Amino acid sequence: MSLLPICRPAEGLRKRFGRWGGNVLLSSVCVALLAAARDTLPEMPAGGVGMGRPAADAAAPGARSEDAADLRTVRGVIRAGVGFTENLALAGLDPEIIPSIAQRLAPALDFRRLRAGDRFTAVLDPGGDLVSLTYEKGPLEALVLRSTPGGWTTQLEALPAETRITEVRGSIRSSLFEAMDRAGESDALTIAFAELFAWDIDFAHELQPGDSFRVVVEKVYRDRRFVQYGRILAAEYRQSDDRHEAYFFPWPDARGDYFTAEGRAVRASFLRSPISYTRISSGFSGARLHPVLKRVRPHLGVDFAAPEGTPVWAPADGVVIARGRDGESGNRIALRHGSGYETHYLHLSRFASGLKIGDRVGQKEVIGYVGATGLATGPHLDYRVRRGGMWVNPVTEAFPRAEQLPGEHAARFAEYRAWLDGETSSPHTPGTTKVAAAR
């Protein structure tokens, strides 16, 4: 799949479009300006858009020698409650060829899971025999059954799509979801944005009215219709006394990673929280009145109040070192991580299925579920962190960062970052390699 060059709007465009909620649609003129230099772009991996060659135009598949003018095209849409063969018949295909079509597609298409609204296109030769059938399984992929000199082939192919770059801005009133909705965007972008800063910001607890955000994101369109978000290219979250930034850059490999403006990796070894959509009901303390025992003693963790059954995930890669019932702690799991860290999870209702001591778990892998086992007045997670044998506050602990961007990439990264921030009109300067992003 050819790469789609990134382009910025002309100076002042953001202001002219400000009344549209801060969304800035990049001008297609930029694509033409950069097209001549596309051969210098680094190779990027195919993602959701590129999954092989684009699906051939069903009206002219080129699988037969007949002139395209002699071919007949039949288009149809899957209707709810109607089987696949019946849908083919309703579209006008000859009942005599329908069984053979279904037989050839059956190994690659589960007819029991067809979705209402999916489209299909059949191309027939002058004699009424099938040349090809394209079944659009989603907005960006199609299953193509095609007649070739060597026989029938079935292949999953990409549908033609266009990627545009959009800038979104907003401010917090009550929540990130509400703010993103006011900016005209969906929950999918909200979740992707929150996950990008999950190492630095606990969006369930640390947001304040007046906080602001900015995100530059790829949007994928097909037939001028938005179908999905692509990659976030730049993001920023501003708080009263702090600013968090993330810029995508294709290093250490073509998959790339996110870095701050100073070139520090955004990704840390630990997530800020092992649970989502909760509140802190009790903090780390050297002397707290125990709610059940009614006596003062240290509370060496942080309590997250959450409904019973809420998933609890590992905040970092680790190994299970404890799993089972543990007196006052109820159902407890403990993980050992790098850099001398251990994490402990108390009062769980149950453990993740199959998880046992010695198992390795990945960051954000579910390890258990919130409960109220042991000495607990209600469902919550008691989350504890130990470093070098000493208990530390999980909320204030400065967990180690991932790798730093190597110095040899600093100049190119600075140039790319300035362009994403609108400070320059081109993502490259003479003598440097252009940076492009492709879905």
Short mmCIF file of C-alpha atoms in Angstrom, two decimals:
data_model
loop_
_atom_site.label_atom_id
_atom_site.label_comp_id
_atom_site.label_asym_id
_atom_site.label_seq_id
_atom_site.Cartn_x
_atom_site.Cartn_y
_atom_site.Cartn_z
CA MET A 1 0.00 0.00 0.00
CA SER A 2 1.39 3.36 -0.89
CA LEU A 3 2.04 5.73 1.97
CA LEU A 4 -0.22 8.67 2.57
CA PRO A 5 1.86 11.79 3.29
CA ILE A 6 0.91 13.91 6.24
CA CYS A 7 0.10 17.52 5.49
CA ARG A 8 -0.73 20.61 7.56
CA PRO A 9 -3.37 23.25 6.77
CA ALA A 10 -2.35 26.67 5.57
CA GLU A 11 -1.66 29.38 8.17
CA GLY A 12 -4.86 30.65 9.76
CA LEU A 13 -7.03 27.70 8.74
CA ARG A 14 -7.43 26.64 12.37
CA LYS A 15 -8.98 30.00 13.24
CA ARG A 16 -11.37 29.95 10.29
CA PHE A 17 -12.59 26.52 11.27
CA GLY A 18 -12.63 27.24 15.02
CA ARG A 19 -16.41 27.54 15.10
CA TRP A 20 -16.67 23.93 13.98
CA GLY A 21 -15.54 22.64 17.38
CA GLY A 22 -11.81 22.93 16.72
CA ASN A 23 -11.67 20.21 14.09
CA VAL A 24 -9.19 21.07 11.37
CA LEU A 25 -9.49 19.07 8.18
CA LEU A 26 -6.20 19.05 6.31
CA SER A 27 -6.25 20.31 2.79
CA SER A 28 -5.87 17.75 0.06
CA VAL A 29 -3.65 20.26 -1.69
CA CYS A 30 -0.89 19.19 0.70
CA VAL A 31 -1.01 15.69 -0.68
CA ALA A 32 -0.27 16.94 -4.18
CA LEU A 33 2.58 19.11 -2.90
CA LEU A 34 4.26 16.15 -1.21
CA ALA A 35 3.46 13.45 -3.79
CA ALA A 36 6.58 14.13 -5.85
CA ALA A 37 8.81 13.15 -2.95
CA ARG A 38 6.96 10.04 -1.84
CA ASP A 39 9.77 7.70 -2.87
CA THR A 40 11.94 9.10 -0.06
CA LEU A 41 9.52 8.09 2.67
CA PRO A 42 10.47 5.23 4.99
CA GLU A 43 8.48 2.06 4.63
CA MET A 44 5.65 1.77 7.12
CA PRO A 45 3.73 -1.38 7.99
CA ALA A 46 0.25 -1.98 6.72
CA GLY A 47 -2.44 -1.69 9.36
CA GLY A 48 -6.21 -1.77 9.20
CA VAL A 49 -6.30 -0.16 5.75
CA GLY A 50 -3.51 -1.99 3.99
CA MET A 51 -3.98 -5.73 4.10
CA GLY A 52 -2.70 -6.69 0.70
CA ARG A 53 -3.55 -5.27 -2.68
CA PRO A 54 -6.68 -3.15 -2.99
CA ALA A 55 -9.78 -5.03 -4.04
CA ALA A 56 -10.23 -4.87 -7.79
CA ASP A 57 -13.04 -2.80 -9.23
CA ALA A 58 -15.83 -5.32 -9.42
CA ALA A 59 -17.03 -3.84 -12.70
CA ALA A 60 -13.77 -4.68 -14.43
CA PRO A 61 -12.00 -7.54 -12.63
CA GLY A 62 -9.73 -8.48 -15.49
CA ALA A 63 -10.10 -12.18 -14.72
CA ARG A 64 -11.59 -12.99 -18.11
CA SER A 65 -10.73 -11.94 -21.64
CA GLU A 66 -14.19 -10.56 -22.36
CA ASP A 67 -14.45 -6.84 -22.97
CA ALA A 68 -15.57 -5.05 -19.81
CA ALA A 69 -18.50 -3.62 -21.74
CA ASP A 70 -19.91 -7.14 -22.13
CA LEU A 71 -19.81 -7.86 -18.41
CA ARG A 72 -22.87 -7.42 -16.22
CA THR A 73 -22.69 -6.19 -12.63
CA VAL A 74 -25.20 -7.17 -9.94
CA ARG A 75 -25.13 -5.41 -6.59
CA GLY A 76 -26.92 -6.36 -3.39
CA VAL A 77 -27.15 -5.70 0.35
CA ILE A 78 -27.52 -8.29 3.10
CA ARG A 79 -30.98 -8.08 4.65
CA ALA A 80 -31.71 -8.96 8.26
CA GLY A 81 -33.27 -12.38 8.81
CA VAL A 82 -32.52 -13.56 5.27
CA GLY A 83 -29.98 -16.28 4.44
CA PHE A 84 -27.00 -15.73 2.14
CA THR A 85 -28.37 -17.62 -0.86
CA GLU A 86 -31.73 -15.88 -0.50
CA ASN A 87 -29.93 -12.52 -0.50
CA LEU A 88 -28.17 -13.46 -3.72
CA ALA A 89 -31.50 -14.36 -5.28
CA LEU A 90 -33.12 -11.12 -4.11
CA ALA A 91 -30.29 -9.20 -5.79
CA GLY A 92 -31.22 -10.83 -9.11
CA LEU A 93 -28.63 -13.58 -9.54
CA ASP A 94 -29.66 -16.66 -11.52
CA PRO A 95 -30.79 -19.38 -9.05
CA GLU A 96 -28.81 -21.95 -11.08
CA ILE A 97 -25.42 -20.42 -10.19
CA ILE A 98 -26.19 -19.51 -6.57
CA PRO A 99 -25.38 -22.96 -5.07
CA SER A 100 -21.93 -23.03 -6.67
CA ILE A 101 -21.20 -19.50 -5.39
CA ALA A 102 -22.16 -20.47 -1.85
CA GLN A 103 -20.08 -23.66 -2.05
CA ARG A 104 -16.96 -21.78 -3.15
CA LEU A 105 -17.33 -19.07 -0.51
CA ALA A 106 -18.23 -21.38 2.38
CA PRO A 107 -14.63 -22.14 3.48
CA ALA A 108 -13.87 -18.42 3.89
CA LEU A 109 -17.23 -16.88 4.89
CA ASP A 110 -19.38 -17.90 7.87
CA PHE A 111 -22.92 -17.46 6.55
CA ARG A 112 -24.28 -17.55 10.10
CA ARG A 113 -22.48 -14.31 10.98
CA LEU A 114 -23.49 -12.10 8.10
CA ARG A 115 -24.29 -8.54 9.12
CA ALA A 116 -27.30 -6.67 7.82
CA GLY A 117 -26.08 -3.88 5.57
CA ASP A 118 -23.00 -5.69 4.25
CA ARG A 119 -22.74 -5.15 0.49
CA PHE A 120 -21.79 -7.56 -2.26
CA THR A 121 -21.11 -7.20 -5.97
CA ALA A 122 -21.22 -9.97 -8.56
CA VAL A 123 -19.76 -9.66 -12.06
CA LEU A 124 -21.16 -11.96 -14.76
CA ASP A 125 -19.93 -12.74 -18.26
CA PRO A 126 -22.21 -12.46 -21.34
CA GLY A 127 -23.32 -16.06 -20.83
CA GLY A 128 -24.40 -15.40 -17.24
CA ASP A 129 -21.50 -17.26 -15.60
CA LEU A 130 -19.83 -15.74 -12.57
CA VAL A 131 -16.56 -13.86 -13.13
CA SER A 132 -16.12 -12.53 -9.59
CA LEU A 133 -18.02 -11.83 -6.40
CA THR A 134 -16.87 -9.22 -3.88
CA TYR A 135 -18.34 -9.42 -0.37
CA GLU A 136 -17.58 -6.37 1.77
CA LYS A 137 -16.99 -7.79 5.25
CA GLY A 138 -16.39 -4.36 6.75
CA PRO A 139 -15.75 -0.77 5.75
CA LEU A 140 -12.16 -1.48 4.72
CA GLU A 141 -11.94 -5.13 3.68
CA ALA A 142 -13.62 -7.42 1.20
CA LEU A 143 -13.62 -11.13 0.47
CA VAL A 144 -13.18 -11.58 -3.27
CA LEU A 145 -14.11 -14.80 -5.10
CA ARG A 146 -12.50 -14.63 -8.53
CA SER A 147 -12.26 -16.85 -11.61
CA THR A 148 -8.66 -17.19 -12.82
CA PRO A 149 -7.01 -19.34 -15.49
CA GLY A 150 -5.83 -21.62 -12.68
CA GLY A 151 -9.26 -21.98 -11.12
CA TRP A 152 -11.24 -20.18 -8.46
CA THR A 153 -9.44 -18.14 -5.79
CA THR A 154 -10.74 -16.51 -2.62
CA GLN A 155 -8.74 -13.67 -1.09
CA LEU A 156 -9.23 -11.01 1.57
CA GLU A 157 -8.38 -7.67 0.01
CA ALA A 158 -8.32 -4.01 1.00
CA LEU A 159 -11.01 -1.65 -0.21
CA PRO A 160 -9.95 1.77 -1.54
CA ALA A 161 -9.86 4.27 1.32
CA GLU A 162 -8.63 7.78 2.01
CA THR A 163 -6.80 8.89 5.16
CA ARG A 164 -7.16 12.49 6.29
CA ILE A 165 -5.45 14.19 9.19
CA THR A 166 -7.65 16.11 11.64
CA GLU A 167 -6.86 18.23 14.66
CA VAL A 168 -9.32 18.11 17.57
CA ARG A 169 -9.34 20.51 20.54
CA GLY A 170 -11.50 20.66 23.64
CA SER A 171 -11.73 21.49 27.32
CA ILE A 172 -12.95 19.56 30.34
CA ARG A 173 -16.23 20.38 32.06
CA SER A 174 -17.10 17.07 33.69
CA SER A 175 -15.25 14.24 31.92
CA LEU A 176 -13.05 13.45 28.95
CA PHE A 177 -15.92 11.56 27.30
CA GLU A 178 -18.20 14.58 27.56
CA ALA A 179 -15.52 16.94 26.26
CA MET A 180 -14.67 14.74 23.29
CA ASP A 181 -18.37 14.41 22.49
CA ARG A 182 -18.71 18.20 22.47
CA ALA A 183 -15.79 18.32 20.03
CA GLY A 184 -17.77 16.05 17.69
CA GLU A 185 -15.77 12.87 18.25
CA SER A 186 -16.75 9.39 19.41
CA ASP A 187 -15.82 7.26 22.42
CA ALA A 188 -13.29 5.32 20.33
CA LEU A 189 -11.03 8.39 20.12
CA THR A 190 -11.60 9.17 23.81
CA ILE A 191 -10.41 5.71 24.83
CA ALA A 192 -7.39 5.80 22.51
CA PHE A 193 -6.41 9.24 23.85
CA ALA A 194 -6.77 8.12 27.49
CA GLU A 195 -4.75 4.95 26.89
CA LEU A 196 -1.96 7.01 25.32
CA PHE A 197 -1.49 8.92 28.59
CA ALA A 198 -2.35 6.03 30.91
CA TRP A 199 1.21 6.08 32.31
CA ASP A 200 0.95 9.71 33.42
CA ILE A 201 -2.70 10.58 34.02
CA ASP A 202 -5.40 8.72 35.89
CA PHE A 203 -8.40 10.01 33.94
CA ALA A 204 -10.81 8.60 36.51
CA HIS A 205 -9.42 10.76 39.34
CA GLU A 206 -7.12 13.54 38.17
CA LEU A 207 -9.23 15.56 35.71
CA GLN A 208 -10.27 19.09 36.66
CA PRO A 209 -12.70 21.52 34.99
CA GLY A 210 -10.69 23.80 32.73
CA ASP A 211 -8.16 21.15 31.67
CA SER A 212 -7.70 21.18 27.89
CA PHE A 213 -6.60 18.71 25.23
CA ARG A 214 -5.44 18.59 21.64
CA VAL A 215 -5.14 15.54 19.40
CA VAL A 216 -3.96 15.17 15.79
CA VAL A 217 -5.43 11.95 14.46
CA GLU A 218 -5.80 10.04 11.21
CA LYS A 219 -9.37 9.57 10.05
CA VAL A 220 -10.15 6.93 7.44
CA TYR A 221 -12.85 7.59 4.86
CA ARG A 222 -14.42 5.44 2.18
CA ASP A 223 -16.72 6.91 -0.43
CA ARG A 224 -16.41 10.23 1.45
CA ARG A 225 -17.85 8.57 4.54
CA PHE A 226 -15.94 8.37 7.84
CA VAL A 227 -15.42 4.73 8.80
CA GLN A 228 -12.82 4.66 11.59
CA TYR A 229 -9.96 6.41 13.35
CA GLY A 230 -6.41 5.64 12.39
CA ARG A 231 -3.32 6.39 14.42
CA ILE A 232 -3.00 9.31 16.83
CA LEU A 233 -0.04 11.34 15.52
CA ALA A 234 0.18 13.94 18.29
CA ALA A 235 -1.64 14.55 21.56
CA GLU A 236 -1.50 17.04 24.39
CA TYR A 237 -3.26 17.32 27.74
CA ARG A 238 -2.92 20.53 29.75
CA GLN A 239 -3.62 20.84 33.46
CA SER A 240 -3.28 23.95 35.58
CA ASP A 241 0.28 23.15 36.57
CA ASP A 242 1.35 20.54 34.07
CA ARG A 243 1.36 19.60 30.40
CA HIS A 244 1.58 16.11 28.93
CA GLU A 245 2.59 15.60 25.30
CA ALA A 246 2.94 12.62 22.98
CA TYR A 247 4.20 12.50 19.40
CA PHE A 248 4.24 9.40 17.25
CA PHE A 249 7.63 8.75 15.64
CA PRO A 250 8.67 5.71 13.56
CA TRP A 251 11.37 4.47 15.91
CA PRO A 252 12.67 1.95 17.06
CA ASP A 253 11.14 0.25 14.03
CA ALA A 254 8.46 0.92 11.46
CA ARG A 255 5.75 0.36 14.07
CA GLY A 256 7.01 3.44 15.88
CA ASP A 257 6.41 4.69 19.41
CA TYR A 258 5.33 7.84 21.27
CA PHE A 259 7.72 10.42 22.71
CA THR A 260 7.48 13.68 24.61
CA ALA A 261 8.71 16.95 23.08
CA GLU A 262 12.06 16.29 24.77
CA GLY A 263 12.35 12.82 23.22
CA ARG A 264 11.51 10.85 26.37
CA ALA A 265 9.39 7.76 25.80
CA VAL A 266 5.77 8.39 26.77
CA ARG A 267 5.39 4.75 27.68
CA ALA A 268 6.48 4.00 31.23
CA SER A 269 7.10 0.61 32.73
CA PHE A 270 4.02 1.00 34.98
CA LEU A 271 0.50 2.22 34.34
CA ARG A 272 -0.82 4.75 36.84
CA SER A 273 -3.72 2.55 37.85
CA PRO A 274 -4.56 -1.18 37.71
CA ILE A 275 -8.26 -0.48 37.32
CA SER A 276 -10.54 1.85 35.37
CA TYR A 277 -13.52 4.10 36.13
CA THR A 278 -13.20 4.13 39.93
CA ARG A 279 -12.57 6.52 42.79
CA ILE A 280 -9.93 6.40 45.53
CA SER A 281 -11.78 5.64 48.76
CA SER A 282 -8.72 5.47 50.99
CA GLY A 283 -5.15 6.58 50.40
CA PHE A 284 -1.68 5.48 51.46
CA SER A 285 -1.16 6.29 55.14
CA GLY A 286 1.10 5.51 58.08
CA ALA A 287 -1.85 5.71 60.47
CA ARG A 288 -5.43 5.04 59.45
CA LEU A 289 -8.46 3.97 61.47
CA HIS A 290 -9.32 0.53 60.12
CA PRO A 291 -13.01 0.54 59.10
CA VAL A 292 -13.63 -2.99 60.43
CA LEU A 293 -11.15 -3.42 63.32
CA LYS A 294 -11.73 0.18 64.55
CA ARG A 295 -8.11 0.70 65.51
CA VAL A 296 -5.37 2.87 64.01
CA ARG A 297 -2.72 1.13 61.97
CA PRO A 298 -0.79 1.76 58.71
CA HIS A 299 -2.57 1.46 55.37
CA LEU A 300 0.20 0.52 52.97
CA GLY A 301 -1.81 0.72 49.77
CA VAL A 302 -4.49 2.66 47.94
CA ASP A 303 -8.14 1.57 47.96
CA PHE A 304 -10.02 1.87 44.67
CA ALA A 305 -13.79 1.69 45.17
CA ALA A 306 -15.40 -0.14 42.25
CA PRO A 307 -18.35 -2.47 41.57
CA GLU A 308 -17.79 -6.13 42.30
CA GLY A 309 -16.50 -7.92 39.22
CA THR A 310 -14.63 -4.91 37.79
CA PRO A 311 -11.53 -6.25 35.95
CA VAL A 312 -8.14 -5.66 37.57
CA TRP A 313 -5.13 -5.66 35.28
CA ALA A 314 -1.37 -5.85 35.67
CA PRO A 315 0.11 -2.32 35.50
CA ALA A 316 3.36 -3.76 34.10
CA ASP A 317 4.82 -6.97 32.76
CA GLY A 318 5.50 -9.39 35.58
CA VAL A 319 5.42 -12.87 37.10
CA VAL A 320 2.79 -14.19 39.52
CA ILE A 321 4.45 -14.85 42.89
CA ALA A 322 1.32 -15.32 45.06
CA ARG A 323 -2.26 -16.33 44.40
CA GLY A 324 -4.80 -17.51 46.96
CA ARG A 325 -6.71 -16.78 50.14
CA ASP A 326 -4.72 -14.70 52.62
CA GLY A 327 -6.60 -14.00 55.86
CA GLU A 328 -7.60 -10.34 56.24
CA SER A 329 -6.50 -9.65 52.65
CA GLY A 330 -9.02 -12.11 51.24
CA ASN A 331 -8.24 -13.31 47.73
CA ARG A 332 -4.79 -11.87 46.95
CA ILE A 333 -2.50 -11.87 43.94
CA ALA A 334 1.08 -10.57 43.94
CA LEU A 335 3.31 -9.89 40.94
CA ARG A 336 7.07 -9.42 40.68
CA HIS A 337 8.27 -6.86 38.12
CA GLY A 338 11.61 -5.48 36.99
CA SER A 339 13.63 -2.80 38.83
CA GLY A 340 12.86 -4.40 42.20
CA TYR A 341 9.11 -3.79 42.19
CA GLU A 342 6.29 -5.98 43.50
CA THR A 343 2.56 -5.24 43.26
CA HIS A 344 -0.17 -6.74 45.47
CA TYR A 345 -3.94 -6.90 44.88
CA LEU A 346 -6.23 -7.58 47.87
CA HIS A 347 -9.92 -8.44 48.46
CA LEU A 348 -10.49 -9.85 44.96
CA SER A 349 -13.76 -11.66 44.28
CA ARG A 350 -11.99 -14.14 42.00
CA PHE A 351 -8.84 -14.64 39.95
CA ALA A 352 -8.41 -14.64 36.19
CA SER A 353 -9.17 -18.09 34.82
CA GLY A 354 -6.16 -20.39 34.67
CA LEU A 355 -3.77 -17.92 36.30
CA LYS A 356 -1.26 -19.63 38.63
CA ILE A 357 1.98 -18.95 40.46
CA GLY A 358 4.90 -18.72 38.03
CA ASP A 359 2.81 -17.48 35.11
CA ARG A 360 4.02 -14.44 33.20
CA VAL A 361 1.52 -11.64 32.60
CA GLY A 362 1.69 -8.69 30.26
CA GLN A 363 0.92 -5.06 30.94
CA LYS A 364 -2.86 -4.50 31.15
CA GLU A 365 -3.59 -8.24 31.18
CA VAL A 366 -6.55 -9.01 33.46
CA ILE A 367 -5.41 -10.87 36.59
CA GLY A 368 -8.52 -10.76 38.76
CA TYR A 369 -11.79 -9.02 39.63
CA VAL A 370 -12.82 -6.57 42.34
CA GLY A 371 -14.52 -8.08 45.39
CA ALA A 372 -14.99 -7.73 49.13
CA THR A 373 -13.27 -10.84 50.49
CA GLY A 374 -11.36 -10.73 53.76
CA LEU A 375 -11.80 -7.73 56.07
CA ALA A 376 -13.68 -5.34 53.78
CA THR A 377 -16.79 -3.21 54.27
CA GLY A 378 -17.65 -3.27 50.56
CA PRO A 379 -16.28 -4.03 47.07
CA HIS A 380 -12.93 -2.38 46.44
CA LEU A 381 -9.36 -3.10 45.37
CA ASP A 382 -6.54 -2.58 47.87
CA TYR A 383 -3.56 -1.97 45.57
CA ARG A 384 -0.07 -2.06 47.08
CA VAL A 385 3.41 -1.51 45.63
CA ARG A 386 6.72 -2.56 47.13
CA ARG A 387 10.12 -1.36 45.87
CA GLY A 388 13.28 -2.99 47.16
CA GLY A 389 11.31 -4.55 50.02
CA MET A 390 9.76 -1.23 51.18
CA TRP A 391 6.10 -0.26 50.69
CA VAL A 392 5.66 2.89 48.57
CA ASN A 393 2.68 5.06 47.64
CA PRO A 394 1.39 3.87 44.23
CA VAL A 395 -0.06 7.32 43.47
CA THR A 396 3.13 9.33 44.01
CA GLU A 397 5.78 6.75 43.05
CA ALA A 398 8.01 7.84 40.13
CA PHE A 399 8.07 4.61 38.15
CA PRO A 400 10.92 4.18 35.64
CA ARG A 401 10.43 5.26 32.05
CA ALA A 402 10.95 3.26 28.90
CA GLU A 403 13.73 4.04 26.45
CA GLN A 404 14.86 7.48 25.28
CA LEU A 405 14.91 8.49 21.62
CA PRO A 406 18.54 8.09 20.42
CA GLY A 407 20.42 11.29 19.75
CA GLU A 408 20.91 10.57 16.05
CA HIS A 409 17.15 10.95 15.54
CA ALA A 410 16.82 14.18 17.54
CA ALA A 411 17.00 16.64 14.64
CA ARG A 412 14.48 14.77 12.49
CA PHE A 413 12.15 14.32 15.45
CA ALA A 414 12.31 18.02 16.37
CA GLU A 415 11.45 18.98 12.79
CA TYR A 416 8.57 16.51 12.65
CA ARG A 417 7.22 17.65 16.02
CA ALA A 418 7.34 21.32 14.96
CA TRP A 419 5.35 20.46 11.85
CA LEU A 420 2.67 18.58 13.81
CA ASP A 421 2.41 21.59 16.13
CA GLY A 422 1.84 23.88 13.14
CA GLU A 423 5.13 25.71 13.58
CA THR A 424 6.42 24.77 10.11
CA SER A 425 4.61 24.28 6.81
CA SER A 426 6.56 21.20 5.70
CA PRO A 427 7.52 17.98 7.50
CA HIS A 428 11.02 18.03 6.04
CA THR A 429 13.94 20.30 5.34
CA PRO A 430 16.72 19.93 2.72
CA GLY A 431 19.09 17.12 3.59
CA THR A 432 16.72 15.28 5.93
CA THR A 433 14.47 12.30 5.45
CA LYS A 434 10.77 13.05 5.36
CA VAL A 435 8.55 11.37 7.90
CA ALA A 436 5.17 10.03 6.87
CA ALA A 437 2.48 8.07 8.59
CA ALA A 438 0.28 5.44 7.01
CA ARG A 439 -2.55 3.47 8.51
#
